[in-house]
Amino acid sequence: MSEHQIHQYFKHETSDWSVLGFLAALWNRLIEKCNVITCLEAIVKHEKGCRRDKAQLLLNQYKQASMMTYCLKILRLRADLAGNESDNNNS
């Protein structure tokens, strides 16, 4: 039987687990290892044509996804706080 290695993300509390959180953790790790953003920025700055256009598109998508992830975290935090307040009011 093959041995499966559990990703570090799942060492967090189970209440913190989410598909988006897991994907964000994978993406952040990939970026750290490959320095993808720096490469894309260099292509945008120094090249022309299709390569520059595609690199700019990917950078824009990355920034949009990062903002969406940030907003989802804020909304989740607010929902958690609102849930805690209603729990305290019901006590």
PDB file of N, CA and C in Angstrom:
ATOM      1  N   MET A   1       0.843  -1.182   0.000  1.00  0.00           N
ATOM      2  CA  MET A   1       0.000   0.000   0.000  1.00  0.00           C
ATOM      3  C   MET A   1       0.882   1.238   0.000  1.00  0.00           C
ATOM      4  N   SER A   2       0.562   2.204  -0.837  1.00  0.00           N
ATOM      5  CA  SER A   2       1.397   3.402  -0.907  1.00  0.00           C
ATOM      6  C   SER A   2       1.110   4.317   0.279  1.00  0.00           C
ATOM      7  N   GLU A   3       2.150   5.000   0.689  1.00  0.00           N
ATOM      8  CA  GLU A   3       2.027   5.913   1.827  1.00  0.00           C
ATOM      9  C   GLU A   3       1.747   7.318   1.301  1.00  0.00           C
ATOM     10  N   HIS A   4       0.672   7.931   1.788  1.00  0.00           N
ATOM     11  CA  HIS A   4       0.301   9.278   1.363  1.00  0.00           C
ATOM     12  C   HIS A   4       0.864  10.287   2.344  1.00  0.00           C
ATOM     13  N   GLN A   5       1.380  11.354   1.800  1.00  0.00           N
ATOM     14  CA  GLN A   5       1.904  12.421   2.636  1.00  0.00           C
ATOM     15  C   GLN A   5       0.831  13.503   2.749  1.00  0.00           C
ATOM     16  N   ILE A   6       0.510  13.898   3.974  1.00  0.00           N
ATOM     17  CA  ILE A   6      -0.507  14.916   4.224  1.00  0.00           C
ATOM     18  C   ILE A   6       0.133  16.293   4.090  1.00  0.00           C
ATOM     19  N   HIS A   7      -0.511  17.164   3.313  1.00  0.00           N
ATOM     20  CA  HIS A   7      -0.011  18.522   3.110  1.00  0.00           C
ATOM     21  C   HIS A   7      -0.047  19.290   4.429  1.00  0.00           C
ATOM     22  N   GLN A   8       0.918  20.175   4.612  1.00  0.00           N
ATOM     23  CA  GLN A   8       1.029  20.953   5.846  1.00  0.00           C
ATOM     24  C   GLN A   8      -0.201  21.798   6.139  1.00  0.00           C
ATOM     25  N   TYR A   9      -0.917  22.196   5.119  1.00  0.00           N
ATOM     26  CA  TYR A   9      -2.128  23.008   5.307  1.00  0.00           C
ATOM     27  C   TYR A   9      -3.078  22.343   6.295  1.00  0.00           C
ATOM     28  N   PHE A  10      -3.152  21.012   6.257  1.00  0.00           N
ATOM     29  CA  PHE A  10      -4.096  20.282   7.087  1.00  0.00           C
ATOM     30  C   PHE A  10      -3.615  20.078   8.522  1.00  0.00           C
ATOM     31  N   LYS A  11      -2.505  20.715   8.872  1.00  0.00           N
ATOM     32  CA  LYS A  11      -2.065  20.733  10.264  1.00  0.00           C
ATOM     33  C   LYS A  11      -2.759  21.849  11.039  1.00  0.00           C
ATOM     34  N   HIS A  12      -3.434  22.775  10.301  1.00  0.00           N
ATOM     35  CA  HIS A  12      -4.211  23.833  10.943  1.00  0.00           C
ATOM     36  C   HIS A  12      -5.461  23.233  11.589  1.00  0.00           C
ATOM     37  N   GLU A  13      -6.144  24.024  12.377  1.00  0.00           N
ATOM     38  CA  GLU A  13      -7.411  23.599  12.959  1.00  0.00           C
ATOM     39  C   GLU A  13      -8.390  23.261  11.835  1.00  0.00           C
ATOM     40  N   THR A  14      -9.190  22.232  12.023  1.00  0.00           N
ATOM     41  CA  THR A  14     -10.137  21.840  10.978  1.00  0.00           C
ATOM     42  C   THR A  14     -11.130  22.949  10.662  1.00  0.00           C
ATOM     43  N   SER A  15     -11.421  23.800  11.618  1.00  0.00           N
ATOM     44  CA  SER A  15     -12.350  24.910  11.360  1.00  0.00           C
ATOM     45  C   SER A  15     -11.770  25.914  10.371  1.00  0.00           C
ATOM     46  N   ASP A  16     -10.454  25.892  10.168  1.00  0.00           N
ATOM     47  CA  ASP A  16      -9.792  26.806   9.231  1.00  0.00           C
ATOM     48  C   ASP A  16      -9.649  26.218   7.826  1.00  0.00           C
ATOM     49  N   TRP A  17     -10.009  24.964   7.638  1.00  0.00           N
ATOM     50  CA  TRP A  17      -9.853  24.327   6.338  1.00  0.00           C
ATOM     51  C   TRP A  17     -10.884  24.846   5.346  1.00  0.00           C
ATOM     52  N   SER A  18     -10.437  25.085   4.127  1.00  0.00           N
ATOM     53  CA  SER A  18     -11.346  25.398   3.019  1.00  0.00           C
ATOM     54  C   SER A  18     -10.617  25.099   1.718  1.00  0.00           C
ATOM     55  N   VAL A  19     -11.374  24.870   0.682  1.00  0.00           N
ATOM     56  CA  VAL A  19     -10.770  24.592  -0.620  1.00  0.00           C
ATOM     57  C   VAL A  19      -9.977  25.808  -1.084  1.00  0.00           C
ATOM     58  N   LEU A  20     -10.580  27.006  -0.950  1.00  0.00           N
ATOM     59  CA  LEU A  20      -9.877  28.221  -1.365  1.00  0.00           C
ATOM     60  C   LEU A  20      -8.607  28.436  -0.548  1.00  0.00           C
ATOM     61  N   GLY A  21      -8.681  28.167   0.745  1.00  0.00           N
ATOM     62  CA  GLY A  21      -7.502  28.315   1.592  1.00  0.00           C
ATOM     63  C   GLY A  21      -6.392  27.363   1.184  1.00  0.00           C
ATOM     64  N   PHE A  22      -6.773  26.125   0.881  1.00  0.00           N
ATOM     65  CA  PHE A  22      -5.790  25.139   0.447  1.00  0.00           C
ATOM     66  C   PHE A  22      -5.154  25.552  -0.874  1.00  0.00           C
ATOM     67  N   LEU A  23      -5.981  25.984  -1.834  1.00  0.00           N
ATOM     68  CA  LEU A  23      -5.447  26.417  -3.130  1.00  0.00           C
ATOM     69  C   LEU A  23      -4.555  27.641  -2.978  1.00  0.00           C
ATOM     70  N   ALA A  24      -4.938  28.551  -2.094  1.00  0.00           N
ATOM     71  CA  ALA A  24      -4.104  29.733  -1.846  1.00  0.00           C
ATOM     72  C   ALA A  24      -2.759  29.323  -1.262  1.00  0.00           C
ATOM     73  N   ALA A  25      -2.769  28.352  -0.345  1.00  0.00           N
ATOM     74  CA  ALA A  25      -1.516  27.878   0.248  1.00  0.00           C
ATOM     75  C   ALA A  25      -0.624  27.246  -0.819  1.00  0.00           C
ATOM     76  N   LEU A  26      -1.212  26.463  -1.704  1.00  0.00           N
ATOM     77  CA  LEU A  26      -0.432  25.857  -2.786  1.00  0.00           C
ATOM     78  C   LEU A  26       0.139  26.925  -3.710  1.00  0.00           C
ATOM     79  N   TRP A  27      -0.690  27.902  -4.070  1.00  0.00           N
ATOM     80  CA  TRP A  27      -0.258  28.968  -4.976  1.00  0.00           C
ATOM     81  C   TRP A  27       0.868  29.776  -4.341  1.00  0.00           C
ATOM     82  N   ASN A  28       0.717  30.124  -3.058  1.00  0.00           N
ATOM     83  CA  ASN A  28       1.756  30.898  -2.377  1.00  0.00           C
ATOM     84  C   ASN A  28       3.075  30.141  -2.340  1.00  0.00           C
ATOM     85  N   ARG A  29       3.006  28.854  -2.115  1.00  0.00           N
ATOM     86  CA  ARG A  29       4.225  28.039  -2.084  1.00  0.00           C
ATOM     87  C   ARG A  29       4.879  27.982  -3.464  1.00  0.00           C
ATOM     88  N   LEU A  30       4.060  27.846  -4.495  1.00  0.00           N
ATOM     89  CA  LEU A  30       4.575  27.822  -5.864  1.00  0.00           C
ATOM     90  C   LEU A  30       5.268  29.138  -6.193  1.00  0.00           C
ATOM     91  N   ILE A  31       4.649  30.227  -5.834  1.00  0.00           N
ATOM     92  CA  ILE A  31       5.222  31.545  -6.115  1.00  0.00           C
ATOM     93  C   ILE A  31       6.562  31.708  -5.401  1.00  0.00           C
ATOM     94  N   GLU A  32       6.619  31.278  -4.142  1.00  0.00           N
ATOM     95  CA  GLU A  32       7.877  31.383  -3.400  1.00  0.00           C
ATOM     96  C   GLU A  32       8.976  30.569  -4.071  1.00  0.00           C
ATOM     97  N   LYS A  33       8.645  29.368  -4.511  1.00  0.00           N
ATOM     98  CA  LYS A  33       9.657  28.496  -5.097  1.00  0.00           C
ATOM     99  C   LYS A  33      10.098  28.956  -6.479  1.00  0.00           C
ATOM    100  N   CYS A  34       9.163  29.340  -7.299  1.00  0.00           N
ATOM    101  CA  CYS A  34       9.477  29.628  -8.698  1.00  0.00           C
ATOM    102  C   CYS A  34       9.675  31.100  -8.989  1.00  0.00           C
ATOM    103  N   ASN A  35       9.282  31.934  -8.070  1.00  0.00           N
ATOM    104  CA  ASN A  35       9.395  33.372  -8.273  1.00  0.00           C
ATOM    105  C   ASN A  35       8.670  33.796  -9.548  1.00  0.00           C
ATOM    106  N   VAL A  36       7.489  33.233  -9.742  1.00  0.00           N
ATOM    107  CA  VAL A  36       6.696  33.439 -10.948  1.00  0.00           C
ATOM    108  C   VAL A  36       6.410  34.913 -11.198  1.00  0.00           C
ATOM    109  N   ILE A  37       6.010  35.620 -10.176  1.00  0.00           N
ATOM    110  CA  ILE A  37       5.608  37.016 -10.342  1.00  0.00           C
ATOM    111  C   ILE A  37       6.778  37.866 -10.819  1.00  0.00           C
ATOM    112  N   THR A  38       7.951  37.654 -10.254  1.00  0.00           N
ATOM    113  CA  THR A  38       9.131  38.414 -10.671  1.00  0.00           C
ATOM    114  C   THR A  38       9.446  38.166 -12.141  1.00  0.00           C
ATOM    115  N   CYS A  39       9.329  36.926 -12.575  1.00  0.00           N
ATOM    116  CA  CYS A  39       9.578  36.600 -13.985  1.00  0.00           C
ATOM    117  C   CYS A  39       8.564  37.288 -14.892  1.00  0.00           C
ATOM    118  N   LEU A  40       7.290  37.239 -14.508  1.00  0.00           N
ATOM    119  CA  LEU A  40       6.258  37.885 -15.322  1.00  0.00           C
ATOM    120  C   LEU A  40       6.471  39.394 -15.390  1.00  0.00           C
ATOM    121  N   GLU A  41       6.825  39.995 -14.260  1.00  0.00           N
ATOM    122  CA  GLU A  41       7.078  41.441 -14.243  1.00  0.00           C
ATOM    123  C   GLU A  41       8.250  41.807 -15.152  1.00  0.00           C
ATOM    124  N   ALA A  42       9.288  40.983 -15.165  1.00  0.00           N
ATOM    125  CA  ALA A  42      10.450  41.243 -16.028  1.00  0.00           C
ATOM    126  C   ALA A  42      10.063  41.142 -17.503  1.00  0.00           C
ATOM    127  N   ILE A  43       9.231  40.164 -17.836  1.00  0.00           N
ATOM    128  CA  ILE A  43       8.784  40.022 -19.225  1.00  0.00           C
ATOM    129  C   ILE A  43       7.968  41.239 -19.640  1.00  0.00           C
ATOM    130  N   VAL A  44       7.065  41.682 -18.773  1.00  0.00           N
ATOM    131  CA  VAL A  44       6.248  42.865 -19.079  1.00  0.00           C
ATOM    132  C   VAL A  44       7.125  44.091 -19.282  1.00  0.00           C
ATOM    133  N   LYS A  45       8.144  44.224 -18.466  1.00  0.00           N
ATOM    134  CA  LYS A  45       9.001  45.413 -18.509  1.00  0.00           C
ATOM    135  C   LYS A  45       9.939  45.427 -19.718  1.00  0.00           C
ATOM    136  N   HIS A  46      10.461  44.269 -20.097  1.00  0.00           N
ATOM    137  CA  HIS A  46      11.553  44.243 -21.077  1.00  0.00           C
ATOM    138  C   HIS A  46      11.207  43.662 -22.447  1.00  0.00           C
ATOM    139  N   GLU A  47      10.037  43.070 -22.586  1.00  0.00           N
ATOM    140  CA  GLU A  47       9.715  42.436 -23.863  1.00  0.00           C
ATOM    141  C   GLU A  47       8.507  43.095 -24.516  1.00  0.00           C
ATOM    142  N   LYS A  48       8.263  42.729 -25.759  1.00  0.00           N
ATOM    143  CA  LYS A  48       7.148  43.294 -26.524  1.00  0.00           C
ATOM    144  C   LYS A  48       6.349  42.166 -27.157  1.00  0.00           C
ATOM    145  N   GLY A  49       5.190  42.514 -27.665  1.00  0.00           N
ATOM    146  CA  GLY A  49       4.397  41.557 -28.423  1.00  0.00           C
ATOM    147  C   GLY A  49       3.640  40.570 -27.559  1.00  0.00           C
ATOM    148  N   CYS A  50       3.483  39.365 -28.111  1.00  0.00           N
ATOM    149  CA  CYS A  50       2.671  38.325 -27.474  1.00  0.00           C
ATOM    150  C   CYS A  50       3.178  37.938 -26.091  1.00  0.00           C
ATOM    151  N   ARG A  51       4.483  37.836 -25.937  1.00  0.00           N
ATOM    152  CA  ARG A  51       5.046  37.442 -24.637  1.00  0.00           C
ATOM    153  C   ARG A  51       4.699  38.476 -23.568  1.00  0.00           C
ATOM    154  N   ARG A  52       4.855  39.752 -23.910  1.00  0.00           N
ATOM    155  CA  ARG A  52       4.529  40.816 -22.962  1.00  0.00           C
ATOM    156  C   ARG A  52       3.032  40.805 -22.639  1.00  0.00           C
ATOM    157  N   ASP A  53       2.207  40.686 -23.674  1.00  0.00           N
ATOM    158  CA  ASP A  53       0.758  40.699 -23.490  1.00  0.00           C
ATOM    159  C   ASP A  53       0.296  39.550 -22.591  1.00  0.00           C
ATOM    160  N   LYS A  54       0.817  38.361 -22.830  1.00  0.00           N
ATOM    161  CA  LYS A  54       0.428  37.193 -22.031  1.00  0.00           C
ATOM    162  C   LYS A  54       0.906  37.339 -20.592  1.00  0.00           C
ATOM    163  N   ALA A  55       2.131  37.824 -20.407  1.00  0.00           N
ATOM    164  CA  ALA A  55       2.658  38.035 -19.057  1.00  0.00           C
ATOM    165  C   ALA A  55       1.808  39.062 -18.313  1.00  0.00           C
ATOM    166  N   GLN A  56       1.395  40.125 -18.998  1.00  0.00           N
ATOM    167  CA  GLN A  56       0.556  41.148 -18.368  1.00  0.00           C
ATOM    168  C   GLN A  56      -0.803  40.573 -17.980  1.00  0.00           C
ATOM    169  N   LEU A  57      -1.370  39.751 -18.861  1.00  0.00           N
ATOM    170  CA  LEU A  57      -2.644  39.105 -18.570  1.00  0.00           C
ATOM    171  C   LEU A  57      -2.542  38.233 -17.316  1.00  0.00           C
ATOM    172  N   LEU A  58      -1.485  37.439 -17.233  1.00  0.00           N
ATOM    173  CA  LEU A  58      -1.295  36.568 -16.070  1.00  0.00           C
ATOM    174  C   LEU A  58      -1.077  37.371 -14.796  1.00  0.00           C
ATOM    175  N   LEU A  59      -0.324  38.463 -14.884  1.00  0.00           N
ATOM    176  CA  LEU A  59      -0.141  39.330 -13.719  1.00  0.00           C
ATOM    177  C   LEU A  59      -1.469  39.916 -13.259  1.00  0.00           C
ATOM    178  N   ASN A  60      -2.267  40.375 -14.199  1.00  0.00           N
ATOM    179  CA  ASN A  60      -3.576  40.935 -13.856  1.00  0.00           C
ATOM    180  C   ASN A  60      -4.470  39.891 -13.196  1.00  0.00           C
ATOM    181  N   GLN A  61      -4.445  38.670 -13.728  1.00  0.00           N
ATOM    182  CA  GLN A  61      -5.244  37.593 -13.146  1.00  0.00           C
ATOM    183  C   GLN A  61      -4.760  37.259 -11.739  1.00  0.00           C
ATOM    184  N   TYR A  62      -3.455  37.240 -11.542  1.00  0.00           N
ATOM    185  CA  TYR A  62      -2.895  36.975 -10.219  1.00  0.00           C
ATOM    186  C   TYR A  62      -3.345  38.039  -9.222  1.00  0.00           C
ATOM    187  N   LYS A  63      -3.254  39.304  -9.632  1.00  0.00           N
ATOM    188  CA  LYS A  63      -3.651  40.397  -8.737  1.00  0.00           C
ATOM    189  C   LYS A  63      -5.137  40.322  -8.408  1.00  0.00           C
ATOM    190  N   GLN A  64      -5.953  39.999  -9.395  1.00  0.00           N
ATOM    191  CA  GLN A  64      -7.389  39.882  -9.169  1.00  0.00           C
ATOM    192  C   GLN A  64      -7.688  38.721  -8.213  1.00  0.00           C
ATOM    193  N   ALA A  65      -7.039  37.586  -8.426  1.00  0.00           N
ATOM    194  CA  ALA A  65      -7.244  36.427  -7.554  1.00  0.00           C
ATOM    195  C   ALA A  65      -6.768  36.728  -6.143  1.00  0.00           C
ATOM    196  N   SER A  66      -5.655  37.444  -6.008  1.00  0.00           N
ATOM    197  CA  SER A  66      -5.146  37.805  -4.688  1.00  0.00           C
ATOM    198  C   SER A  66      -6.137  38.702  -3.964  1.00  0.00           C
ATOM    199  N   MET A  67      -6.713  39.660  -4.679  1.00  0.00           N
ATOM    200  CA  MET A  67      -7.690  40.562  -4.077  1.00  0.00           C
ATOM    201  C   MET A  67      -8.950  39.802  -3.674  1.00  0.00           C
ATOM    202  N   MET A  68      -9.383  38.869  -4.516  1.00  0.00           N
ATOM    203  CA  MET A  68     -10.571  38.081  -4.195  1.00  0.00           C
ATOM    204  C   MET A  68     -10.328  37.220  -2.958  1.00  0.00           C
ATOM    205  N   THR A  69      -9.156  36.615  -2.862  1.00  0.00           N
ATOM    206  CA  THR A  69      -8.813  35.806  -1.695  1.00  0.00           C
ATOM    207  C   THR A  69      -8.806  36.666  -0.443  1.00  0.00           C
ATOM    208  N   TYR A  70      -8.232  37.861  -0.537  1.00  0.00           N
ATOM    209  CA  TYR A  70      -8.193  38.787   0.592  1.00  0.00           C
ATOM    210  C   TYR A  70      -9.613  39.159   1.021  1.00  0.00           C
ATOM    211  N   CYS A  71     -10.462  39.488   0.062  1.00  0.00           N
ATOM    212  CA  CYS A  71     -11.846  39.872   0.373  1.00  0.00           C
ATOM    213  C   CYS A  71     -12.603  38.715   1.021  1.00  0.00           C
ATOM    214  N   LEU A  72     -12.395  37.504   0.518  1.00  0.00           N
ATOM    215  CA  LEU A  72     -13.049  36.343   1.118  1.00  0.00           C
ATOM    216  C   LEU A  72     -12.599  36.130   2.557  1.00  0.00           C
ATOM    217  N   LYS A  73     -11.323  36.360   2.831  1.00  0.00           N
ATOM    218  CA  LYS A  73     -10.825  36.230   4.203  1.00  0.00           C
ATOM    219  C   LYS A  73     -11.477  37.261   5.114  1.00  0.00           C
ATOM    220  N   ILE A  74     -11.616  38.503   4.624  1.00  0.00           N
ATOM    221  CA  ILE A  74     -12.252  39.560   5.414  1.00  0.00           C
ATOM    222  C   ILE A  74     -13.715  39.210   5.678  1.00  0.00           C
ATOM    223  N   LEU A  75     -14.430  38.757   4.643  1.00  0.00           N
ATOM    224  CA  LEU A  75     -15.833  38.384   4.819  1.00  0.00           C
ATOM    225  C   LEU A  75     -15.986  37.232   5.801  1.00  0.00           C
ATOM    226  N   ARG A  76     -15.078  36.276   5.720  1.00  0.00           N
ATOM    227  CA  ARG A  76     -15.135  35.141   6.649  1.00  0.00           C
ATOM    228  C   ARG A  76     -14.875  35.597   8.077  1.00  0.00           C
ATOM    229  N   LEU A  77     -13.909  36.473   8.251  1.00  0.00           N
ATOM    230  CA  LEU A  77     -13.609  37.004   9.579  1.00  0.00           C
ATOM    231  C   LEU A  77     -14.816  37.752  10.132  1.00  0.00           C
ATOM    232  N   ARG A  78     -15.439  38.579   9.301  1.00  0.00           N
ATOM    233  CA  ARG A  78     -16.618  39.331   9.743  1.00  0.00           C
ATOM    234  C   ARG A  78     -17.752  38.382  10.106  1.00  0.00           C
ATOM    235  N   ALA A  79     -17.948  37.333   9.318  1.00  0.00           N
ATOM    236  CA  ALA A  79     -19.000  36.359   9.608  1.00  0.00           C
ATOM    237  C   ALA A  79     -18.707  35.631  10.912  1.00  0.00           C
ATOM    238  N   ASP A  80     -17.448  35.280  11.132  1.00  0.00           N
ATOM    239  CA  ASP A  80     -17.060  34.621  12.382  1.00  0.00           C
ATOM    240  C   ASP A  80     -17.307  35.535  13.570  1.00  0.00           C
ATOM    241  N   LEU A  81     -16.949  36.812  13.432  1.00  0.00           N
ATOM    242  CA  LEU A  81     -17.170  37.771  14.514  1.00  0.00           C
ATOM    243  C   LEU A  81     -18.656  37.964  14.775  1.00  0.00           C
ATOM    244  N   ALA A  82     -19.450  38.060  13.721  1.00  0.00           N
ATOM    245  CA  ALA A  82     -20.894  38.217  13.876  1.00  0.00           C
ATOM    246  C   ALA A  82     -21.495  36.984  14.542  1.00  0.00           C
ATOM    247  N   GLY A  83     -21.006  35.811  14.179  1.00  0.00           N
ATOM    248  CA  GLY A  83     -21.473  34.577  14.805  1.00  0.00           C
ATOM    249  C   GLY A  83     -21.137  34.526  16.278  1.00  0.00           C
ATOM    250  N   ASN A  84     -19.950  34.975  16.643  1.00  0.00           N
ATOM    251  CA  ASN A  84     -19.545  35.003  18.047  1.00  0.00           C
ATOM    252  C   ASN A  84     -20.377  35.995  18.837  1.00  0.00           C
ATOM    253  N   GLU A  85     -20.699  37.143  18.237  1.00  0.00           N
ATOM    254  CA  GLU A  85     -21.515  38.143  18.920  1.00  0.00           C
ATOM    255  C   GLU A  85     -22.916  37.606  19.174  1.00  0.00           C
ATOM    256  N   SER A  86     -23.500  36.916  18.197  1.00  0.00           N
ATOM    257  CA  SER A  86     -24.847  36.377  18.394  1.00  0.00           C
ATOM    258  C   SER A  86     -24.825  35.252  19.423  1.00  0.00           C
ATOM    259  N   ASP A  87     -23.742  34.474  19.467  1.00  0.00           N
ATOM    260  CA  ASP A  87     -23.613  33.438  20.492  1.00  0.00           C
ATOM    261  C   ASP A  87     -23.560  34.067  21.873  1.00  0.00           C
ATOM    262  N   ASN A  88     -22.824  35.164  22.012  1.00  0.00           N
ATOM    263  CA  ASN A  88     -22.712  35.855  23.295  1.00  0.00           C
ATOM    264  C   ASN A  88     -24.035  36.491  23.697  1.00  0.00           C
ATOM    265  N   ASN A  89     -24.799  37.009  22.744  1.00  0.00           N
ATOM    266  CA  ASN A  89     -26.084  37.634  23.039  1.00  0.00           C
ATOM    267  C   ASN A  89     -27.129  36.609  23.444  1.00  0.00           C
ATOM    268  N   ASN A  90     -27.000  35.389  22.957  1.00  0.00           N
ATOM    269  CA  ASN A  90     -27.950  34.332  23.296  1.00  0.00           C
ATOM    270  C   ASN A  90     -27.643  33.689  24.634  1.00  0.00           C
ATOM    271  N   SER A  91     -26.491  33.999  25.218  1.00  0.00           N
ATOM    272  CA  SER A  91     -26.098  33.380  26.490  1.00  0.00           C
ATOM    273  C   SER A  91     -26.763  34.049  27.655  1.00  0.00           C
TER     274      SER A  91
END
